[in-house]
Coordinates of C-alpha atoms in Angstrom, one line a residue:
E1 CA 22.3 79.6 62.6
Q2 CA 23.0 80.8 66.1
D3 CA 21.9 84.4 65.3
I4 CA 18.5 83.7 63.7
S5 CA 16.8 84.4 67.1
K6 CA 18.3 87.9 67.2
T7 CA 16.0 89.1 64.4
A8 CA 13.0 87.0 65.4
F9 CA 9.7 88.8 66.1
R10 CA 6.2 87.9 67.2
T11 CA 2.9 89.2 66.0
R12 CA -0.6 88.1 66.9
Y13 CA -0.3 85.9 63.8
G14 CA 2.7 83.9 65.0
H15 CA 6.4 83.9 65.6
Y16 CA 8.7 84.7 62.7
E17 CA 12.4 84.3 62.1
F18 CA 14.6 85.6 59.2
L19 CA 16.6 82.9 57.6
V20 CA 18.6 85.4 55.6
V21 CA 19.8 88.9 56.5
P22 CA 16.8 91.2 56.2
F23 CA 17.0 94.6 54.4
G24 CA 17.2 97.6 56.7
L25 CA 19.4 96.3 59.6
T26 CA 21.8 99.1 60.3
N27 CA 25.0 97.0 60.5
A28 CA 24.0 94.4 57.9
P29 CA 26.4 95.7 55.1
T30 CA 29.3 96.0 57.5
V31 CA 28.8 92.5 59.0
F32 CA 28.4 91.0 55.6
M33 CA 31.5 92.7 54.3
D34 CA 33.4 91.4 57.3
L35 CA 32.1 87.9 56.6
M36 CA 33.2 88.1 52.9
N37 CA 36.6 89.4 53.9
Q38 CA 37.0 86.5 56.3
I39 CA 36.0 83.7 54.0
F40 CA 38.0 85.0 51.0
H41 CA 41.0 86.2 53.1
E42 CA 43.5 83.9 51.6
F43 CA 42.5 84.9 48.0
L44 CA 42.0 88.6 48.4
D45 CA 44.1 90.7 46.0
K46 CA 45.6 87.4 44.6
F47 CA 42.6 86.7 42.4
V48 CA 39.6 88.0 44.3
I49 CA 38.3 91.5 45.2
V50 CA 35.0 91.7 47.2
F51 CA 32.8 94.7 48.0
I52 CA 29.8 93.7 50.0
D53 CA 28.1 91.1 47.7
D54 CA 30.1 91.9 44.5
I55 CA 32.9 89.4 43.9
L56 CA 35.4 90.2 41.2
V57 CA 37.6 87.3 40.1
F58 CA 40.6 88.1 37.9
S59 CA 43.2 85.9 36.3
K60 CA 46.1 85.9 33.8
S61 CA 44.9 83.0 31.7
K62 CA 41.7 81.2 30.9
K63 CA 42.9 78.0 32.6
E64 CA 43.8 80.0 35.7
H65 CA 40.5 81.8 35.6
E66 CA 38.6 78.5 35.5
D67 CA 40.5 77.3 38.6
H68 CA 39.9 80.7 40.3
L69 CA 36.1 80.6 39.6
L70 CA 35.9 77.0 40.9
T71 CA 37.7 78.0 44.1
V72 CA 35.3 81.0 44.6
L73 CA 32.2 79.0 43.9
E74 CA 33.3 76.1 46.2
T75 CA 34.2 78.6 48.9
L76 CA 30.7 80.1 48.7
R77 CA 29.1 76.7 48.8
Q78 CA 31.2 75.6 51.8
E79 CA 30.1 78.7 53.7
K80 CA 26.4 78.2 52.6
L81 CA 26.4 81.4 50.7
Y82 CA 24.5 81.1 47.4
A83 CA 25.0 83.2 44.3
K84 CA 22.0 84.1 42.2
F85 CA 23.3 83.0 38.8
S86 CA 20.9 85.3 36.9
K87 CA 22.9 88.2 38.5
C88 CA 26.3 86.7 37.8
E89 CA 28.5 87.4 34.8
F90 CA 31.3 85.1 33.8
W91 CA 34.3 85.2 31.4
L92 CA 34.2 89.0 30.8
S93 CA 37.1 90.8 29.2
S94 CA 36.1 94.0 31.0
V95 CA 33.8 94.7 33.9
A96 CA 32.2 97.7 35.5
F97 CA 33.2 97.6 39.2
L98 CA 32.7 100.5 41.7
D99 CA 32.1 103.0 39.0
H100 CA 35.3 102.0 37.1
I101 CA 35.9 99.9 34.0
V102 CA 38.4 97.1 34.8
S103 CA 40.1 95.2 32.0
A104 CA 43.5 93.7 31.1
E105 CA 44.5 97.1 29.8
G106 CA 44.0 98.7 33.3
I107 CA 41.4 100.7 35.2
M108 CA 39.6 103.6 33.6
M109 CA 36.7 105.9 34.4
D110 CA 33.2 104.7 33.5
P111 CA 32.2 106.7 30.4
A112 CA 28.8 107.3 31.9
K113 CA 30.5 109.0 34.9
V114 CA 32.7 111.1 32.6
E115 CA 29.5 112.3 30.9
A116 CA 27.8 113.0 34.2
I117 CA 30.7 115.1 35.3
T118 CA 31.0 117.1 32.0
K119 CA 27.3 117.8 32.1
W120 CA 27.2 118.7 35.8
P121 CA 25.5 122.1 36.2
R122 CA 27.7 125.0 37.5
P123 CA 27.5 125.0 41.3
T124 CA 25.7 128.0 42.8
S125 CA 26.2 127.3 46.5
V126 CA 28.9 126.0 48.9
T127 CA 26.9 122.8 49.3
E128 CA 26.7 122.2 45.5
V129 CA 30.5 122.9 45.2
R130 CA 31.2 120.3 48.0
S131 CA 28.9 117.8 46.2
F132 CA 30.7 118.3 42.9
L133 CA 34.2 118.1 44.5
G134 CA 33.1 114.8 46.2
L135 CA 32.2 113.3 42.9
A136 CA 35.2 114.7 41.0
G137 CA 37.6 113.8 43.8
Y138 CA 36.6 110.1 43.5
Y139 CA 38.3 110.2 40.1
R140 CA 41.3 112.3 41.0
R141 CA 43.8 109.6 39.9
F142 CA 42.5 110.0 36.3
V143 CA 42.8 113.8 36.2
E144 CA 46.3 115.2 35.8
G145 CA 46.9 118.2 38.1
F146 CA 43.8 117.5 40.3
S147 CA 44.5 118.6 43.9

């Protein structure tokens, strides 16, 4: 509320104020991530993982999951943050999160990323080698002997 005036602007057609964070603000993702970490602080790594506007809720049982979902949704409501339910997915046994597949069995590489890496064209310049190593390095934990 108190920051609405910071993004206000005036044109010859009137005075305008953003009621939500507009796209394009340099620090918007950082500020929002900080907000999410603050409001979910007591739940982080217990049953919640957040990355910007992605909220991953995990549980050991269906009953526990129901309680965790309720806690997360109530926290969002208390903070006047609203989830677009058409973009939400609930009760998944596995989920794609930050280019990984997460399930009760563990964390694995997204098969689409495996395919992208195996079909990557042979690098022909230092820049292309660096680009490939950046992509492949992200998955080093899954590649035995990767250094």
